[in-house]
Coordinates of C-alpha atoms in Angstrom, one line a residue:
Chain A
M1 CA -60.2 132.3 -84.4
R2 CA -61.5 132.0 -80.9
K3 CA -59.0 131.8 -78.2
A4 CA -59.0 130.1 -74.9
G5 CA -57.4 131.9 -71.5
L6 CA -57.4 135.3 -70.9
P7 CA -54.0 137.7 -70.9
Q8 CA -52.8 138.5 -67.8
S9 CA -54.0 142.2 -67.9
G10 CA -57.8 140.9 -68.7
R11 CA -57.9 138.5 -65.4
V12 CA -56.3 141.5 -63.2
L13 CA -59.1 143.6 -64.6
I14 CA -61.9 141.0 -64.1
F15 CA -60.9 140.3 -60.6
T16 CA -60.5 144.1 -59.8
G17 CA -64.0 144.7 -61.2
A18 CA -65.2 141.6 -58.8
W19 CA -63.8 143.5 -55.7
L20 CA -65.3 146.7 -56.8
L21 CA -68.7 144.8 -57.2
L22 CA -68.6 143.4 -53.9
L23 CA -67.6 146.6 -52.2
L24 CA -70.5 148.5 -54.0
A25 CA -72.7 145.9 -52.8
L26 CA -71.7 145.7 -49.5
L27 CA -72.0 149.9 -49.2
A28 CA -75.0 149.8 -50.8
S29 CA -76.5 147.3 -48.2
L30 CA -75.5 149.3 -45.4
A31 CA -77.0 152.3 -46.6
L32 CA -80.6 151.3 -48.5
G33 CA -83.5 149.6 -46.8
A34 CA -86.5 150.5 -44.8
S35 CA -84.3 153.7 -44.0
E36 CA -82.1 155.5 -46.1
I37 CA -78.9 156.4 -44.9
P38 CA -76.3 158.7 -46.8
L39 CA -73.1 156.9 -48.1
T40 CA -71.0 159.3 -46.2
R41 CA -72.8 158.8 -42.9
V42 CA -72.5 155.0 -43.1
A43 CA -68.4 155.4 -43.6
Q44 CA -68.3 157.7 -40.8
L45 CA -70.9 155.3 -38.5
L46 CA -68.7 152.3 -39.4
F47 CA -65.7 153.4 -37.9
A48 CA -67.2 155.4 -35.0
P49 CA -70.5 154.1 -34.0
D50 CA -72.7 156.4 -31.9
D51 CA -76.0 156.4 -29.9
S52 CA -78.2 157.1 -33.2
T53 CA -80.9 154.9 -34.3
D54 CA -78.6 154.9 -37.8
S55 CA -75.5 153.6 -35.9
L56 CA -77.8 150.9 -34.4
V57 CA -79.3 150.1 -37.9
V58 CA -75.9 149.6 -39.1
H59 CA -74.3 148.0 -36.3
A60 CA -77.1 145.6 -35.0
L61 CA -79.2 145.2 -38.1
R62 CA -77.5 145.7 -41.8
L63 CA -73.7 144.9 -41.1
P64 CA -74.6 141.1 -39.5
R65 CA -76.9 140.3 -42.2
T66 CA -74.9 141.7 -44.8
L67 CA -71.8 139.9 -43.8
V68 CA -74.2 136.6 -43.7
A69 CA -75.4 137.4 -47.2
G70 CA -71.9 137.6 -48.4
L71 CA -70.6 134.5 -46.7
A72 CA -73.5 132.6 -47.7
G73 CA -73.6 133.9 -51.5
A74 CA -70.1 132.9 -51.6
A75 CA -70.4 129.4 -50.4
L76 CA -73.1 128.4 -52.1
A77 CA -71.6 129.5 -55.6
V78 CA -68.4 127.9 -54.5
S79 CA -70.4 124.5 -53.5
G80 CA -72.1 124.5 -57.0
L81 CA -68.5 124.9 -58.8
L82 CA -67.3 122.1 -57.1
L83 CA -70.1 120.1 -57.6
Q84 CA -70.4 121.1 -61.3
G85 CA -66.4 120.3 -61.6
V86 CA -66.5 117.0 -59.7
T87 CA -69.6 115.5 -61.4
R88 CA -68.9 117.1 -64.7
N89 CA -72.3 117.8 -64.3
P90 CA -73.2 121.6 -65.7
L91 CA -76.7 121.7 -64.1
A92 CA -75.0 120.4 -60.5
D93 CA -75.6 122.6 -57.8
P94 CA -76.3 122.3 -53.8
G95 CA -79.5 121.2 -54.6
I96 CA -78.3 118.2 -56.5
L97 CA -77.5 116.0 -53.3
G98 CA -80.6 117.2 -51.3
V99 CA -78.8 119.3 -49.1
E100 CA -81.1 122.5 -49.4
A101 CA -84.1 119.9 -49.0
G102 CA -82.9 118.6 -45.9
G103 CA -82.2 122.1 -44.5
A104 CA -85.5 123.3 -45.0
C105 CA -86.8 120.4 -43.8
A106 CA -84.8 121.0 -40.5
I107 CA -85.9 124.4 -40.3
L108 CA -89.6 123.8 -40.2
V109 CA -89.5 120.7 -38.0
M110 CA -87.5 123.0 -35.7
V111 CA -90.2 125.9 -35.9
V112 CA -93.0 123.4 -35.7
F113 CA -92.1 120.7 -33.2
F114 CA -89.4 122.7 -31.2
P115 CA -90.6 126.1 -30.7
A116 CA -89.7 126.7 -27.4
A117 CA -86.0 125.4 -28.2
P118 CA -82.9 128.1 -27.5
S119 CA -82.6 129.9 -30.8
V120 CA -78.8 129.1 -30.7
L121 CA -80.1 125.7 -31.9
F122 CA -81.9 126.5 -35.1
V123 CA -78.5 126.8 -37.4
P124 CA -76.6 123.5 -36.3
A125 CA -80.2 121.8 -36.7
A126 CA -80.2 123.2 -40.2
F127 CA -76.9 122.0 -41.1
L128 CA -77.3 118.7 -39.7
G129 CA -80.4 118.2 -41.9
G130 CA -78.4 119.4 -44.6
V131 CA -75.6 117.4 -44.0
L132 CA -77.9 114.4 -43.3
A133 CA -79.9 114.4 -46.7
A134 CA -76.5 114.5 -48.5
A135 CA -75.3 111.2 -46.4
A136 CA -78.6 109.7 -47.3
A137 CA -78.6 110.5 -51.1
Y138 CA -74.9 109.3 -50.7
S139 CA -75.4 106.1 -49.1
A140 CA -78.3 105.5 -51.4
A141 CA -76.1 105.9 -54.5
H142 CA -73.6 104.0 -52.9
S143 CA -75.9 100.7 -52.2
A144 CA -77.3 100.9 -55.6
A145 CA -74.1 101.0 -57.2
N146 CA -72.3 98.0 -59.4
S147 CA -68.8 97.4 -60.2
A148 CA -69.3 100.6 -62.6
G149 CA -69.0 102.6 -59.1
L150 CA -70.6 105.9 -57.8
T151 CA -71.4 107.3 -61.1
P152 CA -72.2 110.9 -61.2
L153 CA -75.8 110.0 -62.8
R154 CA -76.4 107.8 -59.9
L155 CA -75.7 110.2 -57.3
A156 CA -77.7 112.9 -58.8
L157 CA -80.7 110.6 -59.1
A158 CA -80.3 109.6 -55.4
G159 CA -80.2 113.4 -54.4
V160 CA -83.3 114.2 -56.8
A161 CA -85.3 111.1 -54.9
V162 CA -84.0 112.4 -51.5
A163 CA -84.8 115.6 -52.1
S164 CA -88.4 115.3 -53.1
L165 CA -89.0 112.9 -50.5
L166 CA -87.7 115.6 -48.0
G167 CA -90.0 118.1 -50.0
A168 CA -93.0 115.7 -49.3
A169 CA -92.4 115.6 -45.8
T170 CA -92.1 119.5 -45.4
R171 CA -95.3 120.1 -47.3
S172 CA -96.6 117.3 -45.1
V173 CA -95.9 119.2 -41.9
Q174 CA -96.8 122.4 -43.4
I175 CA -100.0 121.6 -44.0
L176 CA -100.9 119.1 -41.0
F177 CA -99.5 122.1 -38.8
E178 CA -100.8 125.3 -40.9
T179 CA -100.8 127.8 -37.9
R180 CA -97.2 126.7 -36.2
A181 CA -95.5 126.6 -39.3
Q182 CA -96.7 130.0 -40.5
G183 CA -93.8 131.4 -38.5
A184 CA -91.2 129.5 -40.8
L185 CA -92.7 130.2 -44.2
F186 CA -90.2 133.1 -44.6
A187 CA -87.2 131.4 -43.5
L188 CA -88.5 128.5 -46.1
S189 CA -88.3 131.1 -48.8
G190 CA -84.7 131.7 -48.3
S191 CA -84.2 134.8 -46.4
V192 CA -81.0 136.8 -44.2
A193 CA -83.7 139.4 -42.9
G194 CA -82.9 139.9 -38.9
R195 CA -79.7 137.9 -39.1
T196 CA -77.8 138.4 -35.9
W197 CA -74.1 139.0 -34.9
E198 CA -74.4 135.3 -33.2
Q199 CA -75.8 133.4 -36.2
L200 CA -73.0 135.1 -38.3
W201 CA -70.5 133.7 -35.6
Q202 CA -72.2 130.1 -35.8
V203 CA -71.5 129.5 -39.6
A204 CA -68.5 131.7 -40.2
P205 CA -65.7 129.3 -38.8
W206 CA -67.2 126.3 -41.1
L207 CA -67.6 128.4 -44.4
G208 CA -64.5 130.6 -44.1
L209 CA -62.6 127.1 -43.3
G210 CA -64.6 125.4 -46.4
L211 CA -63.8 128.3 -48.5
V212 CA -60.0 128.2 -48.0
L213 CA -60.0 124.2 -48.3
A214 CA -61.7 124.9 -51.6
L215 CA -59.0 127.1 -52.9
L216 CA -56.3 124.9 -51.9
F217 CA -57.6 122.1 -53.6
A218 CA -58.6 123.8 -56.9
A219 CA -56.2 122.2 -58.8
R220 CA -57.4 118.7 -57.9
V221 CA -60.8 119.8 -59.2
N222 CA -59.1 120.6 -62.8
V223 CA -57.9 117.1 -62.7
L224 CA -61.3 115.6 -61.9
A225 CA -63.1 117.9 -64.6
L226 CA -60.9 115.8 -67.1
G227 CA -63.2 112.8 -66.3
E228 CA -62.4 110.1 -63.7
D229 CA -60.4 107.7 -67.0
I230 CA -58.3 110.8 -67.8
A231 CA -58.0 111.8 -64.1
S232 CA -56.8 108.3 -62.9
S233 CA -54.1 107.9 -66.2
L234 CA -52.9 110.9 -64.7
G235 CA -52.5 109.4 -61.4
A236 CA -54.8 111.1 -59.2
R237 CA -56.6 109.2 -56.6
T238 CA -60.2 110.0 -58.1
A239 CA -62.4 108.1 -55.2
R240 CA -60.8 109.8 -52.7
D241 CA -60.6 113.1 -54.4
S242 CA -63.9 113.3 -55.5
A243 CA -65.6 112.5 -51.9
V244 CA -63.4 114.9 -50.5
L245 CA -64.6 117.9 -52.8
T246 CA -68.2 116.6 -52.7
A247 CA -68.1 116.2 -48.9
L248 CA -66.9 120.1 -48.9
G249 CA -69.4 121.4 -51.3
V250 CA -71.8 119.7 -48.7
V251 CA -70.8 121.3 -45.7
L252 CA -70.4 124.9 -47.4
A253 CA -74.0 124.7 -49.1
A254 CA -75.6 123.5 -45.6
G255 CA -73.6 125.8 -43.7
S256 CA -75.1 128.7 -45.7
V257 CA -78.7 126.8 -46.1
S258 CA -78.6 126.6 -42.1
V259 CA -78.6 130.5 -42.0
V260 CA -80.1 131.7 -45.0
G261 CA -82.3 128.9 -45.7
P262 CA -82.8 127.2 -49.0
I263 CA -81.7 129.8 -51.8
G264 CA -81.5 128.3 -55.4
F265 CA -79.9 129.3 -58.4
V266 CA -76.9 130.9 -56.8
G267 CA -75.0 127.9 -56.9
L268 CA -76.1 127.1 -60.6
L269 CA -75.3 130.3 -62.0
V270 CA -72.6 132.2 -60.5
P271 CA -70.1 129.4 -61.7
H272 CA -71.3 129.5 -65.1
A273 CA -70.6 133.4 -65.2
A274 CA -67.2 132.8 -63.2
R275 CA -66.2 130.5 -65.9
A276 CA -67.5 132.4 -68.9
L277 CA -65.3 135.4 -67.8
V278 CA -62.0 133.4 -66.6
G279 CA -62.4 130.2 -68.4
A280 CA -62.1 126.3 -67.2
D281 CA -59.1 126.6 -64.8
H282 CA -60.5 126.4 -61.2
R283 CA -57.5 128.2 -59.8
L284 CA -58.7 130.9 -61.2
S285 CA -62.9 130.8 -61.6
L286 CA -63.2 129.5 -57.6
P287 CA -61.8 132.9 -56.0
L288 CA -64.0 134.8 -58.9
T289 CA -67.0 132.5 -58.0
A290 CA -66.6 133.3 -54.1
L291 CA -66.2 137.0 -55.1
L292 CA -69.4 137.3 -57.8
G293 CA -71.5 134.8 -55.6
A294 CA -71.1 137.1 -52.5
A295 CA -71.7 140.2 -54.3
F296 CA -74.8 138.8 -56.3
L297 CA -76.5 137.6 -52.9
I298 CA -75.8 140.9 -51.3
L299 CA -77.2 142.9 -53.8
A300 CA -80.3 140.3 -54.2
D301 CA -80.9 141.1 -50.7
V302 CA -80.8 145.0 -51.1
A303 CA -83.1 144.4 -53.8
A304 CA -85.6 142.3 -51.3
R305 CA -85.3 145.2 -48.9
V306 CA -86.5 147.7 -51.3
V307 CA -88.5 146.1 -53.8
D308 CA -91.8 146.3 -51.4
R309 CA -90.2 148.9 -48.8
P310 CA -90.9 149.2 -45.7
A311 CA -91.8 145.3 -45.9
E312 CA -89.1 142.7 -46.6
T313 CA -89.6 140.3 -49.3
P314 CA -87.7 137.2 -49.1
V315 CA -84.5 136.9 -51.0
G316 CA -84.8 133.7 -52.2
I317 CA -87.8 134.4 -54.1
L318 CA -86.0 137.6 -55.9
V319 CA -83.1 135.2 -56.7
A320 CA -85.4 132.6 -58.3
A321 CA -87.2 135.4 -60.3
A322 CA -83.7 136.9 -61.5
G323 CA -82.0 133.3 -61.7
A324 CA -85.0 131.0 -64.3
P325 CA -84.4 133.6 -67.4
F326 CA -80.6 132.9 -66.9
F327 CA -81.3 129.3 -66.4
V328 CA -83.2 129.2 -69.7
L329 CA -80.4 130.8 -71.5
L330 CA -77.9 128.6 -70.4
A331 CA -80.0 125.6 -71.4
R332 CA -80.5 127.0 -74.8
R333 CA -76.6 127.4 -74.7
I334 CA -75.6 123.8 -73.7
G335 CA -78.3 122.7 -76.2
R336 CA -76.5 124.7 -79.4
R337 CA -73.1 123.1 -78.3
A338 CA -74.2 119.7 -77.9
Chain B
M1 CA -44.9 85.1 -58.9
N2 CA -41.8 86.9 -60.5
R3 CA -41.2 85.0 -63.4
P4 CA -37.7 86.1 -64.7
E5 CA -39.4 86.9 -68.3
D6 CA -41.6 89.4 -66.4
L7 CA -39.1 91.8 -65.6
A8 CA -38.2 92.5 -69.1
S9 CA -42.0 92.8 -69.7
P10 CA -43.3 96.3 -69.5
L11 CA -46.6 94.6 -68.8
S12 CA -47.8 91.2 -67.8
T13 CA -51.1 89.9 -66.7
H14 CA -51.0 86.8 -64.3
D15 CA -54.1 84.5 -64.2
L16 CA -56.1 88.0 -64.5
K17 CA -59.7 87.6 -64.2
L18 CA -61.9 90.8 -65.2
A19 CA -65.5 90.9 -64.4
Y20 CA -68.7 93.4 -64.5
G21 CA -70.6 92.2 -61.4
T22 CA -71.0 88.5 -62.2
S23 CA -70.6 88.4 -65.6
V24 CA -66.9 87.1 -66.1
I25 CA -65.5 88.8 -69.8
V26 CA -62.1 87.4 -69.1
P27 CA -61.4 84.2 -67.2
H28 CA -57.9 84.0 -66.7
L29 CA -55.2 85.6 -69.1
N30 CA -52.1 85.3 -69.4
L31 CA -50.2 88.0 -71.5
S32 CA -46.8 89.5 -71.7
L33 CA -45.8 92.6 -73.6
K34 CA -42.6 93.1 -75.5
A35 CA -40.8 95.9 -74.8
G36 CA -39.8 98.5 -77.4
Q37 CA -42.6 97.5 -79.4
V38 CA -45.9 98.5 -81.3
T39 CA -48.5 95.9 -80.2
S40 CA -52.1 95.8 -81.2
I41 CA -54.8 94.4 -79.9
I42 CA -57.7 93.1 -82.2
G43 CA -60.7 91.0 -82.0
P44 CA -64.4 91.1 -82.4
N45 CA -66.6 93.5 -80.4
G46 CA -67.2 92.0 -76.8
C47 CA -64.1 90.0 -76.9
G48 CA -63.0 92.1 -73.9
K49 CA -60.0 93.6 -75.5
S50 CA -61.0 97.5 -74.1
T51 CA -61.3 95.6 -70.8
V52 CA -58.1 94.2 -70.7
L53 CA -56.5 97.3 -71.9
R54 CA -58.1 99.4 -69.3
A55 CA -56.8 96.9 -66.8
L56 CA -53.4 97.0 -68.0
A57 CA -53.5 100.8 -67.4
R58 CA -55.2 100.0 -63.5
L59 CA -58.5 101.8 -65.0
R60 CA -60.5 99.2 -63.7
P61 CA -60.4 96.6 -60.9
V62 CA -59.4 93.1 -61.5
S63 CA -61.3 90.5 -59.7
G64 CA -58.5 87.7 -59.5
G65 CA -54.8 87.6 -60.8
N66 CA -52.8 90.5 -61.3
V67 CA -50.9 93.0 -63.7
T68 CA -47.5 93.6 -63.5
L69 CA -45.0 96.6 -64.7
Y70 CA -41.7 95.5 -65.3
G71 CA -42.3 92.5 -62.6
Q72 CA -43.7 94.7 -60.1
A73 CA -47.7 94.4 -59.4
L74 CA -49.3 97.2 -60.8
H75 CA -51.9 98.0 -58.1
S76 CA -49.4 98.1 -55.1
L77 CA -47.6 101.2 -56.8
P78 CA -48.4 104.6 -56.0
S79 CA -50.7 105.9 -58.5
K80 CA -48.5 108.9 -59.6
E81 CA -45.6 106.5 -60.0
V82 CA -47.6 104.5 -62.4
A83 CA -48.6 107.6 -64.2
R84 CA -44.9 108.8 -64.7
R85 CA -44.0 105.3 -66.5
L86 CA -47.1 104.2 -68.4
A87 CA -49.6 107.0 -70.2
M88 CA -53.2 105.8 -71.0
L89 CA -55.8 107.4 -73.4
P90 CA -59.0 105.8 -72.8
Q91 CA -61.8 106.2 -75.5
G92 CA -63.6 109.6 -76.4
P93 CA -62.3 111.5 -73.6
V94 CA -64.1 115.0 -73.3
A95 CA -62.7 117.9 -71.9
P96 CA -64.1 121.0 -69.8
E97 CA -65.3 123.7 -72.2
G98 CA -63.0 126.6 -72.6
L99 CA -60.0 124.7 -72.1
S100 CA -57.2 125.5 -74.4
V101 CA -54.7 122.9 -75.6
E102 CA -51.9 123.9 -74.0
E103 CA -53.7 123.8 -70.8
L104 CA -55.0 120.2 -71.6
V105 CA -51.3 119.6 -72.2
W106 CA -50.2 120.7 -68.9
F107 CA -52.0 118.0 -67.1
G108 CA -49.9 115.7 -68.4
R109 CA -47.4 116.8 -66.3
H110 CA -49.2 116.4 -63.3
P111 CA -47.8 113.1 -62.3
H112 CA -44.4 114.6 -62.1
Q113 CA -45.5 117.7 -59.7
G114 CA -46.0 117.7 -56.0
R115 CA -49.3 119.0 -54.3
F116 CA -48.6 122.4 -55.2
P117 CA -47.4 122.8 -58.6
V118 CA -44.9 124.8 -60.0
R119 CA -43.9 125.1 -63.5
R120 CA -40.4 124.1 -63.5
P121 CA -38.2 124.3 -66.9
E122 CA -38.3 120.4 -67.4
D123 CA -42.3 120.5 -67.4
R124 CA -42.2 123.4 -69.6
E125 CA -40.1 121.5 -72.2
A126 CA -42.0 118.6 -72.0
V127 CA -45.4 120.4 -72.7
A128 CA -43.4 122.2 -75.9
W129 CA -42.2 118.8 -77.0
A130 CA -45.1 117.3 -76.7
L131 CA -46.9 119.9 -78.8
S132 CA -44.5 119.7 -81.5
Q133 CA -44.4 116.0 -81.7
T134 CA -48.1 116.1 -82.3
G135 CA -47.9 119.1 -84.8
M136 CA -50.3 121.2 -82.1
T137 CA -47.7 124.0 -81.2
I138 CA -49.8 126.3 -83.4
F139 CA -53.0 125.7 -81.8
G140 CA -51.6 126.0 -78.3
R141 CA -54.2 128.9 -77.5
R142 CA -57.4 127.4 -79.1
P143 CA -60.1 126.2 -77.0
L144 CA -60.4 122.2 -78.0
E145 CA -64.0 122.2 -78.8
A146 CA -63.1 124.7 -82.0
L147 CA -60.7 121.8 -83.0
S148 CA -61.8 119.0 -85.8
G149 CA -61.8 115.4 -84.4
G150 CA -58.6 114.8 -85.6
Q151 CA -56.5 117.6 -84.1
R152 CA -58.6 117.4 -81.0
Q153 CA -57.5 113.6 -80.8
R154 CA -53.8 114.5 -81.2
A155 CA -54.1 117.2 -78.5
W156 CA -55.1 114.3 -76.3
I157 CA -52.1 112.4 -77.4
A158 CA -49.9 115.5 -77.1
M159 CA -51.0 115.2 -73.2
S160 CA -50.7 111.5 -72.8
L161 CA -46.8 112.5 -74.6
A162 CA -46.1 115.1 -71.9
Q163 CA -46.5 112.5 -69.1
Q164 CA -42.9 111.3 -70.7
T165 CA -43.6 107.6 -70.0
E166 CA -42.0 104.8 -71.7
I167 CA -45.5 102.8 -72.1
L168 CA -48.2 104.4 -73.9
L169 CA -51.7 102.9 -74.1
L170 CA -54.0 104.0 -76.7
D171 CA -58.0 102.4 -76.7
E172 CA -59.4 102.7 -80.2
P173 CA -57.4 106.1 -80.9
T174 CA -58.6 106.1 -84.5
T175 CA -62.5 106.0 -83.8
Y176 CA -64.6 109.0 -85.4
L177 CA -61.5 109.9 -87.8
D178 CA -61.4 110.2 -91.4
L179 CA -59.1 108.2 -93.1
S180 CA -56.3 110.6 -93.1
H181 CA -56.5 111.7 -89.4
Q182 CA -56.6 107.9 -88.8
L183 CA -53.2 107.4 -90.5
E184 CA -51.7 110.8 -89.1
V185 CA -52.6 109.1 -85.5
L186 CA -51.0 105.6 -86.3
Q187 CA -47.9 107.2 -87.9
L188 CA -47.3 109.4 -85.4
A189 CA -47.1 105.9 -82.7
Q190 CA -45.2 104.4 -85.1
R191 CA -42.5 107.3 -85.1
L192 CA -42.7 107.7 -81.1
N193 CA -41.9 104.0 -81.3
R194 CA -39.1 103.9 -83.5
E195 CA -37.6 107.8 -82.4
Q196 CA -38.3 107.3 -78.7
G197 CA -37.9 103.7 -77.9
K198 CA -41.6 103.8 -76.7
T199 CA -43.6 100.4 -76.1
V200 CA -47.1 101.3 -77.6
V201 CA -50.1 99.1 -77.2
M202 CA -53.0 100.1 -78.7
V203 CA -56.5 98.3 -79.3
L204 CA -57.7 99.0 -83.0
H205 CA -60.4 97.7 -85.1
D206 CA -59.0 98.0 -88.7
L207 CA -57.3 94.8 -89.4
N208 CA -55.5 96.3 -92.2
Q209 CA -54.0 98.9 -90.1
A210 CA -52.9 96.9 -87.1
V211 CA -51.1 94.4 -89.5
R212 CA -49.5 97.7 -91.3
Y213 CA -48.4 99.4 -87.8
S214 CA -47.7 96.8 -85.4
D215 CA -44.9 94.8 -84.8
E216 CA -47.0 92.2 -82.8
I217 CA -50.4 91.4 -82.9
I218 CA -52.6 90.0 -80.1
A219 CA -55.8 88.4 -81.3
M220 CA -58.4 87.8 -78.7
R221 CA -61.6 85.9 -78.7
D222 CA -64.1 85.1 -75.6
G223 CA -61.8 86.9 -73.2
E224 CA -58.8 84.8 -74.3
V225 CA -55.6 85.3 -76.2
Y226 CA -56.6 83.3 -79.4
A227 CA -52.8 84.1 -81.0
Q228 CA -49.9 86.3 -80.1
G229 CA -47.0 87.4 -82.7
R230 CA -45.8 88.7 -85.8
P231 CA -48.6 90.3 -88.1
E232 CA -47.6 88.0 -90.9
D233 CA -47.7 84.7 -88.7
V234 CA -51.0 85.8 -86.8
L235 CA -53.4 86.9 -89.7
T236 CA -54.4 83.9 -91.2
P237 CA -57.3 82.8 -92.9
A238 CA -58.1 80.3 -90.2
L239 CA -57.5 83.0 -87.4
L240 CA -60.3 85.0 -89.7
T241 CA -62.2 82.3 -89.3
D242 CA -62.1 81.6 -86.1
V243 CA -62.1 85.2 -84.5
F244 CA -64.2 87.0 -86.8
G245 CA -66.1 84.7 -88.7
L246 CA -65.3 86.1 -91.9
K247 CA -63.8 84.4 -95.1
A248 CA -61.3 86.7 -96.7
H249 CA -58.7 87.1 -99.3
L250 CA -55.2 87.7 -98.3
L251 CA -53.1 89.6 -100.4
S252 CA -49.5 90.9 -100.0
D253 CA -49.1 94.6 -99.5
P254 CA -46.7 95.9 -102.1
D255 CA -44.9 98.0 -99.3
T256 CA -44.3 95.5 -96.5
G257 CA -44.9 92.0 -97.5
R258 CA -47.5 91.3 -94.8
P259 CA -51.0 90.3 -95.3
Y260 CA -53.8 92.4 -96.8
I261 CA -57.3 91.4 -95.8
I262 CA -60.1 91.5 -98.1
P263 CA -63.6 89.7 -96.4
Y264 CA -66.2 88.5 -98.9
A265 CA -68.1 86.5 -96.8
L266 CA -69.6 85.8 -93.2
T267 CA -69.2 82.1 -92.0
R268 CA -71.9 82.1 -89.6

């Protein structure tokens, strides 16, 4: 006899494990890379920086990129969880509203057409690109909606249309301005290499606030996940709540895309892993998704640094390589259940 | 707008117009339900019966007229207040994967809880009561997908019961259930009415079940009420011909003395 839910002790164990995994990922990310720094030295340098190269590597290079990867991983994964819950679509992820395509297109436009722009503008531009793409998808779905309203299917179709349009635009620019687009190739594959403290501070407030709000709204996601009819019957204001939660998902996704570029699969697979561990209650699966998302992207970035050392590999490629088999597993599992 | 009889009626409609885009399903409906009774809405496919039930539960927008809950305009009441007075179970609800029966039933307390829910003793009592009324107490920890169709339907009804409303609306609650599970659901609805005094409104397809388990029948055709009244008064050969296009023998149910319908031919 299968049972749903876990006893209290099981949950404590899972959350302890997730925190330990995140800690492990952080330490590995500070210690590993083009040069290896022993863990004891990392710990010592963290609290007492000195003039050594190791200290510079830890504080100026690895710490900001690790924090960027952790924050972006958590935000992408939580964004996917929110969108999956609100749209009741297990295959929803931050890409479904065109956020990633919009962010990528904006990054390329900045690199190709405004190469002289101050670097501080790149993150807001990509953020804007992601948000505008989602807004375009939303309004396209809205204008086509009849009395049946803005259904998740309609939204997903509009998102796919916007994403492919933006993908075509991105590729056109790449072909027409081949030499100038070279500089954006790495960013377009999704990467946290060379992220600075400045870039971290540009997105940290947005992502931090978004994650806190998502935690506060977790109970509402639970009600919406029962479907619009049931949620309305229970007295939820479904149109308002799903708009707010979708917007939150978009901001989280656009915020991460703006600093790490388009990274797929994290927003799709981490929520599934979290739900498989703690069940359908978003008050549990949401914090777990954040922890696992952060740990996953940090570890993927560590792998991206050591797989072809000393050269860097875009982390987005590694995530896709690890994510694709998982995706097939997921599809098989859903297929069996249906 | 407020007629005196509306104040006593749990749900009434006033020149209610329901439409999908430009196609009008219900042109102008004036309906008044009686408190403390089991009412069944019957009618052929496409007659608008589910659409009307959804409008009564404010699950769909109205194109004209309005619905009142004991004389108050339904659409102007706060949605949580409505959900404390009226529970609606739509057709074929699907729960997220992994949700347990008990977790599902707890959602019934949503309209009674504030922004940041705490589990008060009265909430626990309501959930335990809803589980026991539906015989689902022993399945509390099971995930919904591990249950049979009949058990799953009872779990959803338990969620609606946990709302502790005086009115319960059920949209085709017996669909996809085998005969014994159908009776189980209908008997539960009848018991809740007799023992708790709940007003129950159902959309049913099986005419004999509607006759047997209802105090009042509303027969609909083309978005309008063709007849409303006691089952024995409403279910006549003329109604079966006009509403369903059927010729039928009407026998007398040996238990209730109400009509038992055996259709034998189509009239169209």
